Structure formats: C-alpha cells, structure tokens
XYZ file of C-alpha atoms in Angstrom:
506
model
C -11.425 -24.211 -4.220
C -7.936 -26.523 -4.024
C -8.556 -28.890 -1.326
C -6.729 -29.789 2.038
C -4.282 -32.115 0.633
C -3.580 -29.491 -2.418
C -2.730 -26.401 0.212
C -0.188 -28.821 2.327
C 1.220 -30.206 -0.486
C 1.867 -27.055 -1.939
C 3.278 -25.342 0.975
C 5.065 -28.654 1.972
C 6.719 -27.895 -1.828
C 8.234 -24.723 -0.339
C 10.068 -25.721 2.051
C 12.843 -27.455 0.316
C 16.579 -26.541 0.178
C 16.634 -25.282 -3.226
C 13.646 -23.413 -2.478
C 15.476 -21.846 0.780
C 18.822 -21.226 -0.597
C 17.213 -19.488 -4.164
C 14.616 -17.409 -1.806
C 17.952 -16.479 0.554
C 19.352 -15.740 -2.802
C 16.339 -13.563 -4.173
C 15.876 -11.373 -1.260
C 19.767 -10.270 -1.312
C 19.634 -9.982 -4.735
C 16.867 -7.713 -4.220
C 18.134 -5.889 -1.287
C 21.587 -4.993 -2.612
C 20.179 -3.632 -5.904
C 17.711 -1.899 -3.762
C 20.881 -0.084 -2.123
C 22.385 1.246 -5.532
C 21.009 4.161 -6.936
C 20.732 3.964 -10.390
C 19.287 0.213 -10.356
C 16.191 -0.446 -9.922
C 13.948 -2.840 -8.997
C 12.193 -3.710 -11.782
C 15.983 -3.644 -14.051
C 16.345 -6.190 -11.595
C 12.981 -7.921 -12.633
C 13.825 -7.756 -16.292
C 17.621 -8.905 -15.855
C 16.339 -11.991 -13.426
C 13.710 -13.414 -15.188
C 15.568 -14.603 -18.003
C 18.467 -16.570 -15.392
C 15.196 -18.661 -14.366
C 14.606 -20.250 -17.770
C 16.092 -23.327 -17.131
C 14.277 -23.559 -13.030
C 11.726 -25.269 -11.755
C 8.698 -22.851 -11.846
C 8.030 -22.977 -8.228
C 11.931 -22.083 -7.735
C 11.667 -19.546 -10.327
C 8.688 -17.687 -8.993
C 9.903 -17.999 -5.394
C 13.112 -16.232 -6.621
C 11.410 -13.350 -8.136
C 9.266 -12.492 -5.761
C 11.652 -13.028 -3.166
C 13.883 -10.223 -5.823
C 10.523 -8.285 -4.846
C 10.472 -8.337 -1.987
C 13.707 -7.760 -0.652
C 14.171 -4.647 -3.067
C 11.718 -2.707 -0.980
C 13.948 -3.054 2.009
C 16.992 -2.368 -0.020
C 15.736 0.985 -1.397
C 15.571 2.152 1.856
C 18.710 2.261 2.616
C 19.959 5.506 0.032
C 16.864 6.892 1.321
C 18.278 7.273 4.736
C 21.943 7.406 4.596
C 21.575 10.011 1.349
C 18.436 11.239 1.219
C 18.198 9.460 -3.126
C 15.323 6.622 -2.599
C 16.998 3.604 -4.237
C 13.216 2.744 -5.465
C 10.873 5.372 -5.837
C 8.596 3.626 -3.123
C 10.910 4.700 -0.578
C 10.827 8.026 -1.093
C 8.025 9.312 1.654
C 10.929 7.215 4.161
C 13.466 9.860 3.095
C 11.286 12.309 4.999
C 12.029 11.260 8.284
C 14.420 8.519 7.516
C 17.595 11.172 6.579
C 16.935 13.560 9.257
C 17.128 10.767 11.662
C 20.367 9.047 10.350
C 21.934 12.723 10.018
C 20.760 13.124 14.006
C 23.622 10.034 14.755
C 20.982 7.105 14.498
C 21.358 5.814 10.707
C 21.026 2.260 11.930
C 18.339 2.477 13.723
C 16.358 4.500 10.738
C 17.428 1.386 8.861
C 16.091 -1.266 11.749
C 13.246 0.976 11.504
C 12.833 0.464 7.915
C 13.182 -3.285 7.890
C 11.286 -4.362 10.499
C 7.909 -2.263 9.370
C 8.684 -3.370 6.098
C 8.760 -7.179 6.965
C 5.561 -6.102 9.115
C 3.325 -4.199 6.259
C 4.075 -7.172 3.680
C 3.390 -10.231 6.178
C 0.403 -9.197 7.136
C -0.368 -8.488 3.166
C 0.675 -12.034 1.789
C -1.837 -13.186 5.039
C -4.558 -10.974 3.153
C -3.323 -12.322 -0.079
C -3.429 -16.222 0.843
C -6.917 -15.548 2.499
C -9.225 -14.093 -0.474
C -7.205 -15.162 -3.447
C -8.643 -17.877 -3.969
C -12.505 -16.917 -2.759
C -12.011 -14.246 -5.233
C -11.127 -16.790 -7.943
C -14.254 -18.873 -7.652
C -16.324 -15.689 -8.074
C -14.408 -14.834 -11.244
C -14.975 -18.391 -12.710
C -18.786 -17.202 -12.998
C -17.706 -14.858 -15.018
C -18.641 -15.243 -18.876
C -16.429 -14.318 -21.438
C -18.835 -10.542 -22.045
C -18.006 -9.828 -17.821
C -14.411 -10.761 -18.503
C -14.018 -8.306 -21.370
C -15.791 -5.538 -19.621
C -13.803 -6.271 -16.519
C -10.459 -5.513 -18.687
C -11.923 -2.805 -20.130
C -12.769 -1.354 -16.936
C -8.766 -2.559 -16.024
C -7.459 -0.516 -19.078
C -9.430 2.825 -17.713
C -8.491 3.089 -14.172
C -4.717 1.905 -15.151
C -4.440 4.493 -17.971
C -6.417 6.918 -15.846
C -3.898 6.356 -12.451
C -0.804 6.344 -14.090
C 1.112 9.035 -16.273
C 0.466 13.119 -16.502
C -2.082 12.116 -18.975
C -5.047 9.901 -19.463
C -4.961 10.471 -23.416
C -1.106 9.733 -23.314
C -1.896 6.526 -21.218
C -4.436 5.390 -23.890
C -1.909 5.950 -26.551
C 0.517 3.837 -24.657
C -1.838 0.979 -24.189
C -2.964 1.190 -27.933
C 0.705 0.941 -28.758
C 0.539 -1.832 -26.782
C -2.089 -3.908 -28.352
C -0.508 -3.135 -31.795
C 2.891 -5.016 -30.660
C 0.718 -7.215 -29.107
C -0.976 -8.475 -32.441
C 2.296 -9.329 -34.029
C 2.266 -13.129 -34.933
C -0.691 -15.414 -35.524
C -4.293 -14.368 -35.402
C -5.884 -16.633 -32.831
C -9.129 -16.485 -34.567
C -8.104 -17.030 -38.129
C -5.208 -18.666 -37.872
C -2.931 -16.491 -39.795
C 0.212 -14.352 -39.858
C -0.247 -10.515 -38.947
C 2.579 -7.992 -38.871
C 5.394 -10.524 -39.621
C 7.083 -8.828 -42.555
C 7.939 -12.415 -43.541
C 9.655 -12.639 -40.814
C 10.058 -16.639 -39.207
C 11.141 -14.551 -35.565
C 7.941 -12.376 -35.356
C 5.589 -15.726 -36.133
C 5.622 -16.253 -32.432
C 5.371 -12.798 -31.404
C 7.584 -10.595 -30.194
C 9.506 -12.131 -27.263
C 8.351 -10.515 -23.669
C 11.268 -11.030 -21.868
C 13.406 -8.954 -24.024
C 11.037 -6.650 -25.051
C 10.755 -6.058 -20.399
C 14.483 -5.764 -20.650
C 14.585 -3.388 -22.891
C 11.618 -1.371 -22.187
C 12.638 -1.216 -17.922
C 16.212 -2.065 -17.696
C 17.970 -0.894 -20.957
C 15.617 2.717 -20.857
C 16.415 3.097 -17.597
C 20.266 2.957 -18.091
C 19.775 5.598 -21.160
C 17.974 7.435 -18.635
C 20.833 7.828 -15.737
C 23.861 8.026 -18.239
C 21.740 11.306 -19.591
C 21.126 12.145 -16.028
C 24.682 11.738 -14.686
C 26.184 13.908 -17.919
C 23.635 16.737 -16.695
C 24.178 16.676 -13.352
C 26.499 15.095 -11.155
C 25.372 13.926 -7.627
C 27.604 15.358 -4.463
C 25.378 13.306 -1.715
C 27.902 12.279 0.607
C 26.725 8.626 2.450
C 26.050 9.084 6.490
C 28.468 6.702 8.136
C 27.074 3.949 10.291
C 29.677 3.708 12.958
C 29.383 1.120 15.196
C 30.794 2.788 18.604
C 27.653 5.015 18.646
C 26.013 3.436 21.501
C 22.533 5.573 20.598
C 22.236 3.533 17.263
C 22.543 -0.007 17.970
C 19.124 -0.628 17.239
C 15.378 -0.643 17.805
C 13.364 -2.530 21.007
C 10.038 -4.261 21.109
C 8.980 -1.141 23.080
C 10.119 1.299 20.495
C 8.160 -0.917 17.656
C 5.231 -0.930 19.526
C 4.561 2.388 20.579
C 4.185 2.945 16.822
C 1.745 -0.178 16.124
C -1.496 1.453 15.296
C 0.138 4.083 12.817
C 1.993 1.038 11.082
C -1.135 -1.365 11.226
C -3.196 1.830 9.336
C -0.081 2.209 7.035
C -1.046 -2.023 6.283
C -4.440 -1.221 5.293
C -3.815 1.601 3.042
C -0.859 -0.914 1.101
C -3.198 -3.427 0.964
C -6.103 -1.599 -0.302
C -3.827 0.579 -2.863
C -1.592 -2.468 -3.656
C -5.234 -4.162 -5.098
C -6.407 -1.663 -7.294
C -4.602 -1.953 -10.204
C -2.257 1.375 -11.221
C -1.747 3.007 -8.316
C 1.596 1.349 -6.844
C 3.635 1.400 -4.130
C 4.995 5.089 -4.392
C 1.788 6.748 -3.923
C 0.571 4.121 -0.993
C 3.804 4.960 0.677
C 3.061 9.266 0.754
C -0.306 8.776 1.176
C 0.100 6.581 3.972
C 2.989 9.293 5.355
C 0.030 12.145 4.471
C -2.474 10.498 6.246
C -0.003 9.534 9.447
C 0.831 13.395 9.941
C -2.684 14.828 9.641
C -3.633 12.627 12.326
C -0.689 13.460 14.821
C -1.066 15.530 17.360
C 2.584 17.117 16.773
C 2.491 16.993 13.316
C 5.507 19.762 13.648
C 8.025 16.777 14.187
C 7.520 14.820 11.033
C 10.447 15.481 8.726
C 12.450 15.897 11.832
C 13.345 12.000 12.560
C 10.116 10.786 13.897
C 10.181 6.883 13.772
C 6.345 7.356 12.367
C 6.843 8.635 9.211
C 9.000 5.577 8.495
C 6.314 3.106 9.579
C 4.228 4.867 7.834
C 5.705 4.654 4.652
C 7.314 1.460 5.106
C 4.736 -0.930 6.117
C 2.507 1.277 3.293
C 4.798 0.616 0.007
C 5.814 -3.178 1.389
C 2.042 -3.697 1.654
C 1.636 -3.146 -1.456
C 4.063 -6.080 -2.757
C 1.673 -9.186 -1.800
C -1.925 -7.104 -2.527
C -0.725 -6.806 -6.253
C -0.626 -9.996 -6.630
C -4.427 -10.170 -5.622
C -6.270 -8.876 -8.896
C -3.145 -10.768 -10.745
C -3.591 -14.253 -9.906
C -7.897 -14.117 -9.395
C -8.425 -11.798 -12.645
C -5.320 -12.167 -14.286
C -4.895 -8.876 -14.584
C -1.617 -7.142 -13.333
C -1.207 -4.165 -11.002
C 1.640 -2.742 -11.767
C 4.908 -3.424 -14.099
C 6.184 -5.603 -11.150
C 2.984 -7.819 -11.175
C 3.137 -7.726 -15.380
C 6.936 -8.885 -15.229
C 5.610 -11.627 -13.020
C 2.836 -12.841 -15.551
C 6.022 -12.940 -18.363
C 7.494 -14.938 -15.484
C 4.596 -17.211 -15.577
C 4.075 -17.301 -19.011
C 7.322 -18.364 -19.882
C 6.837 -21.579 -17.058
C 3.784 -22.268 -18.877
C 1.299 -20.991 -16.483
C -1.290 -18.795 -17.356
C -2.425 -16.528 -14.196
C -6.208 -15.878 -13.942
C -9.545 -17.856 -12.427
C -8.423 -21.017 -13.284
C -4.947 -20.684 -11.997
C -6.120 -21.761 -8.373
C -8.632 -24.698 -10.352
C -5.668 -26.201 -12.478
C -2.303 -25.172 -10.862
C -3.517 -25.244 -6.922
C -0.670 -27.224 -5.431
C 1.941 -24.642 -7.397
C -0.196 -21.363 -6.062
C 0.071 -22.627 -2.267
C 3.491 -23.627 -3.153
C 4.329 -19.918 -3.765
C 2.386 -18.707 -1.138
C 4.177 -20.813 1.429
C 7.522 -19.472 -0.503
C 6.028 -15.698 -0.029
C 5.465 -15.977 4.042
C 9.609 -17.724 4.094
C 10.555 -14.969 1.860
C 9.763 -12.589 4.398
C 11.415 -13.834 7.254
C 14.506 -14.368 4.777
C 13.779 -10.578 4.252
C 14.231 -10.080 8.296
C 16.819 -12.251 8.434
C 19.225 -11.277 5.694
C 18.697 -7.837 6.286
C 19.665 -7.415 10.116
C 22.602 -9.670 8.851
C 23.141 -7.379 5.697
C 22.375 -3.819 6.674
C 25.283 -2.737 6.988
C 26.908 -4.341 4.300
C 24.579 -3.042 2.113
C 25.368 0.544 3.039
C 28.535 0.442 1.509
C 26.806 -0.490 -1.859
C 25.483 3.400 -1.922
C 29.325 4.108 -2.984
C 29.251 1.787 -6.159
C 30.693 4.021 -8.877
C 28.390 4.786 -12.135
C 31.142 3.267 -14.596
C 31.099 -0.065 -13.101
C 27.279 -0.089 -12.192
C 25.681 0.537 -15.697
C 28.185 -1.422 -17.662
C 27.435 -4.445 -15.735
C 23.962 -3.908 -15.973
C 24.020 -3.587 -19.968
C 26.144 -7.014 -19.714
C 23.417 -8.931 -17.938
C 20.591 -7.256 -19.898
C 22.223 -8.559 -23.133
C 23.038 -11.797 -21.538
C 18.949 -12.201 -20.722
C 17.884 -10.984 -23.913
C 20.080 -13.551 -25.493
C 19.510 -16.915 -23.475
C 15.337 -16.000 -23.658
C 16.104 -15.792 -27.732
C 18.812 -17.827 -28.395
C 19.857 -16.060 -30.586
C 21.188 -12.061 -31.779
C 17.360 -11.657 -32.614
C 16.434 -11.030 -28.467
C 19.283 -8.112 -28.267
C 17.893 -6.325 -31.693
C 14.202 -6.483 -29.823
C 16.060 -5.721 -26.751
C 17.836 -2.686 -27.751
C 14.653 -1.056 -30.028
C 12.989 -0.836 -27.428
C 15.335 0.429 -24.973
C 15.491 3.675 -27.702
C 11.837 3.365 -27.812
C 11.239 3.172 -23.291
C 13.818 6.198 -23.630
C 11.528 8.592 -25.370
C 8.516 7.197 -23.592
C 9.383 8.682 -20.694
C 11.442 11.468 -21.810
C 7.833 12.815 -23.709
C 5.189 10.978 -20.801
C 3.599 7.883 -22.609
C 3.218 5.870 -19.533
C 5.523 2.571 -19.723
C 3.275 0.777 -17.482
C 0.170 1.307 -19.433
C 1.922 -0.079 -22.580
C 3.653 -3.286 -21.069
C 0.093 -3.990 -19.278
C -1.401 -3.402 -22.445
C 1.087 -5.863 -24.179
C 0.263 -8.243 -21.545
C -3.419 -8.186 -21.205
C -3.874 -8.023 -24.907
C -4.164 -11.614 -25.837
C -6.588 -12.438 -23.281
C -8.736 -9.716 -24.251
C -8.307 -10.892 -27.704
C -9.460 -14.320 -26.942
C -12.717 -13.349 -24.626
C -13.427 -10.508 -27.469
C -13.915 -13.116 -29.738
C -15.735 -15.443 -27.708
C -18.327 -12.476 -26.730
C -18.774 -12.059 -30.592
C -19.451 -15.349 -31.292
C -21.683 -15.758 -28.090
C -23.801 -12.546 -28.852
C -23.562 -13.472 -32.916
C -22.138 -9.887 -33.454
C -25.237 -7.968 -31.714
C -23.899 -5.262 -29.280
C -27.067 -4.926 -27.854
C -26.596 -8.209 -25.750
C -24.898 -6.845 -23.671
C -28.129 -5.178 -22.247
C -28.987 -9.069 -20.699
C -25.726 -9.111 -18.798
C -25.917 -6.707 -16.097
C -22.638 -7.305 -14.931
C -21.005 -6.505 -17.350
C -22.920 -2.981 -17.873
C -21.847 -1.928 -14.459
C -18.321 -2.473 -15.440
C -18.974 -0.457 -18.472
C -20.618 2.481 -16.958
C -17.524 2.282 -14.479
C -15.052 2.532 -17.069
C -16.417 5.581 -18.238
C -17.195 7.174 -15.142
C -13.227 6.548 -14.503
C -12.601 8.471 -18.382
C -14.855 11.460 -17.016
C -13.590 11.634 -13.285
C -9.655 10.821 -14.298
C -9.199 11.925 -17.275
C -9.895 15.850 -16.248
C -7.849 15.444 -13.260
C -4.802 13.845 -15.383
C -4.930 17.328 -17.192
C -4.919 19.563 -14.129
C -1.979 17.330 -12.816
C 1.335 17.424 -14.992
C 3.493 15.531 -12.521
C 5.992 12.974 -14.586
C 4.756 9.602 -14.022
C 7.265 7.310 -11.402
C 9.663 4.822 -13.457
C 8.984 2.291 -11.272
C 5.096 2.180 -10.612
C-alpha cells in the first residue's frame, strides 16, 4: 500500500497547469468527437495515443482518459437532437432523450445528460480510488499458477460476453495470441514469425495495429454504410428564446436521485467485470429503471429518468474499468486495452505491482480523473451548444481528416512507412471482422494480455516442473478453473441462441 506522502504527492502532481490545460484539452477533444456521428470514441483513442509520445506519462494518461471521459458526454448529444447515439453507450438516452428535445426542451435533455453523466462517473473514480489499491495487495499473493488461471478465467467471460458467438470470440482471441507471438520468444530467446524481417523483431507495433484495427475499420465501415444508405435525420434546433429549455434546477436533479444513484451501482458493478461495457450497463440500467416505475407508460415519452438512468449507468462504467485493469492488469474493454498500449508505450506496465512501484504516478492520475470530471461539467455547460452544431459536419470532410490523423499516428509511433503498412492491414483485416462477427475486442485483449500470460505460463511450468497435476495443491487457482468452464457451458449456449452483432465500441 503507497504511503501518505506517495498519495499527496501524487495528487499534488495533478494539479499543475500542463496537467489542467491538456485535461481541458482531453475532455473537448472527447466531447466534440462524441458529437459527430461517424467518429467514435475509441477512433479517437487510437488517433490520440500516438500525439502523446513525446508527453510526460502523467500528462499523457490524464489526456486520454480525460478523451474518455468527455466522449461519453459528447455522444449524447446526436442521441438527443437526432435520435443516432454518437457512441453506442448512449443509445438507451435516445429513448427518452429525442422525444424530449422534439417536445421543445433539447437543452435541457442535454443538461440532463451532462450533469448525470458527471454524477455516475464521480462517484465511480471515488469507488475506483477506494479499492484499487486494496485489491492490488490481494493480487500480489497471487503466484504465477493463480495469475494464469485468473486470465484464463479473463479470456472466458470476455469471449463469452462479447460477440454473437462464444466460438467466434475464441477464434478472435486465438488470432490474437498468434500476432501476439511475433518477435522474440521470452523463454528461449529467439526470433518467431519474423520472416527475416528487422521490423517484426520487436513485435508488431500496438499503436498502429489499435489504429488500424478501431479507427481505420471503422472508417471502411461508414463509407460502406453511407454508399448504402444515406441518413435524412434532420438536427432539433436549440433555440435560445425558448424560455421552457434554459435548463435543469437542483430540484429537478434531485427528484431523480435514487434512480440515478441505482443507475451508479449497476455502471460500477458492470464497468468491473471485464466484457460487458458501457452499452449494455446503460439499457440495463434504463430496463431496470422502467420495471420499477410506477408509470412505466411514460418512458420513451421524455421522462428525465430514462436519461439518468442511462447516463449515470454507461459514465459509471468509465472509472470501474479501470478497476480489474490497474489491480489485475487485465483490461475491460477496448477502451481500458487502448489505455494499457498507452501505458506500455510510457513504460509502465499495469497490474499488482503498478500501485507497489509506480504509486506516486497512480494517485497522480487519480487526482487527474476526479479534475477531469469537473472539466467534464465545466466545458460542457460552456460547450453544449457549440457542440450541437458539430452533428452537421459533412461525411467528406469528417472521414478524410480522420484517415489523415490515423496515418499521421501510425507514422510518428513507427517512424517510419512500416506503421501505415501495419496500419492499413489491419484496417482490411478489423473490416471483415466485423462485417463476418469475430469480436474485435476479444482479439485486441487477446493481443494485449498475451505476453503476460506468456510469461506466468512459463513460470507455472517451471514452478510445477511440467506436472499438471500441481495444480491440485493450489486451490485458488482450481476455483478459477472450474469458473472458466462453468462460463464456456453457461455462455457459450446462450451466445448461440443470441445472434445480435456485437457493439463496435464495447
């Protein structure tokens, strides 16, 4: 546990005016791309990491999360004013959200949004900050056999949460390890699946391979859309002379306090199991709200509940991934994995030890998480309406710009034409993911988790000199076995009766 002087001193780090003006920075960032349909949050992600090579790594992460964070506010915004979720997170807010701007009160759907929003992912950082690092000292008695069940366990629920298909999701993650194990063997020492190739002796780079796999896919994915179909949503206007829209009061937030504080708990809870994300916290959340109304007739009619609801659910969800990321290091979701790439490339490696050997930096960003949100507040009351007018961006200038800045990233990470090859292969490749239902988050987790698997794989070989049947002394690490395939016999058949497309985003 990082003592007094560690905690002040890192949240003392936070508060410093490049800290402030890059958080400011991150949250409008994150907020305006929120706002666009057709970009999403984690394109932002991708493009952004790469622009914090050359920062300070408590700058860097305090900019990305603050990107986060302020992109679940943002996506609100399309959700109201044209019923298109600019994230798929926000989508349960369309509900209620349109139906109330189209009734003559867009702003205050929007106020709405933003304040529960701030509200759901305060009190999750709080949760965060609390049992991080508890959670971490537990996870340092872990030997390297618990560790490796643990991920195992990680790989099952993921694969088993995500996608229309647990055997697809497995694939994915497979796929993953195999790009995973391209460079040196950590064991022996030698090249594997380097073709001779100098480039592929480190490894594939991350960053580009996130850029291409999130951002560049995605932009494949809405020029096909937009050549299909073309949208005719036409933005409600937030007119200012509409004295029944001016805002939301204390009393109006409050009379809705116990259905946002339940909407908190179910983000938090969701947000720390790895897999689910903040799309299905945000309906079930909304689900749960209207079963439990007595007038469960007005929901999708402009009730302010099914926005705090779904607002405080999905923005919950933001700080609670971070939980089983920095204690386990294992990510969440593809936001959470784009943060450990983030962390990776600042020469931090998230897991037990993070809190042990990197405490002031942790508290650091934890003090930068709690600014971020009042930033969040801040920027958008200031920015609302603003943003609004970023719904009208046309397609032609939006995806162009994007491609520029993904092949700028992919470049600068590189150095070199090497990052845009990587970068564009697997753009193709992210494409037909989707397009045939491998689960993109199962294989960039997979990619992720794969070398510390690697490393406590071997370490449990060596410990148990090759004899599986050692595992029967650590009992641990059977429960987490057991688990893992109780979540292959309960998921898997469900994945099969369910044939949903899996969310971009989540």
């Amino acid at each position: 546990m990082p003592d007094f002087a560690t905690i002040i001193g890192g949240l003392t780090d936070a508060i410093t005016l490049t800290n402030l003006l890059y958080i400011i920075l991150g949250v409008a960032v994150g907020q305006i791309v929120g706002a666009i349909p057709g970009m999403t949050l984690l394109m932002a992600l991708a493009i952004a990491i790469p622009l914090t090579y050359t920062l300070d790594t408590l700058t860097a992460l305090a900019f990305l999360i603050s990107v986060n964070k302020g992109g679940t506010v943002g996506g609100a915004i399309p959700a109201i004013l044209i019923n298109t979720p600019g994230t798929p997170e926000s989508a349960a807010t369309a509900l209620d959200g349109h139906p109330m701007a189209k009734n003559g009160k867009p702003m205050k759907a929007m106020k709405y949004a933003l304040y529960y929003s701030v509200f759901g992912d305060l009190s999750s950082d709080i949760v965060l900050i609390t049992i991080s690092a508890p959670l971490a000292l537990v996870a340092l008695r872990m030997g390297p056999i618990e560790i490796t069940a643990l991920m195992i366990l990680a790989f099952t629920v993921i694969t088993g949460l995500v996608g229309s298909s647990m055997v697809k999701g497995l694939m994915a993650a497979a796929l993953g390890f195999l790009f995973a194990s391209v460079g040196i063997d950590p064991a022996m020492g030698t090249p594997r699946f380097t073709f001779g190739m100098l480039d592929l002796y480190d490894g594939l780079p991350l960053t580009a391979m996130s850029i291409g796999l999130l951002a560049v896919s995605e932009i494949f994915r809405q020029i096909a859309a937009t050549t299909r179909a073309t949208s005719t949503a036409t933005p409600i206007r937030v007119r200012s002379d509409n004295p029944e829209d001016k805002g939301v009061t204390l009393s109006e937030l409050l009379a809705n306090k116990y259905v946002a504080i339940r909407a908190w708990a179910i983000g938090t809870v969701i947000g720390a199991i790895p897999g689910l994300g903040s799309a299905t916290a945000g309906f079930l959340s909304y689900s749960v709200t209207k079963q439990q109304a007595r007038d469960p007739e007005s929901f999708g009619k402009g009730d302010p509940r099914g926005i705090a609801a779904s607002e405080a659910a999905n923005s919950a969800v933001v700080g609670a991934n971070l939980i089983p990321l920095l204690t386990l290091g294992i990510p969440g979701n593809i936001a959470a994995a784009l943060l450990v790439s983030a962390f990776i490339i600042h020469g931090v490696q998230p897991g037990p030890l993070l809190f042990e050997e990197q405490g002031r930096l942790i508290y650091g960003l934890f003090g930068a998480m709690l600014i971020a949100n009042f930033c969040n507040l801040g920027v958008g009351q200031i920015g609302m309406r603003i943003w609004s007018l970023a719904i009208a961006a046309p397609n032609s200038v939006v995806y162009p710009t994007a491609l520029l800045l993904c092949t700028t990233g992919a470049y600068v990470t590189t150095g070199g034409m090497f990052g845009i090859y990587i970068m564009l292969a697997f753009g193709v490749m992210g494409y037909f993911m989707q397009q045939f239902g491998f689960s993109v988050v199962a294989f960039i987790i997979g990619y992720v988790l794969t070398p510390e698997l690697e490393s406590k794989l071997v370490q449990s070989i060596l410990i148990s000199r090759g004899d599986p049947w050692v595992v029967v002394q650590h009992p641990i690490a059977l429960v987490l076995l057991a688990l893992s395939v109780l979540s292959i016999i309960y998921l898997g058949p469900r994945k099969r009766k369910n044939k949903d497309p899996e969310p971009v985003e989540d």
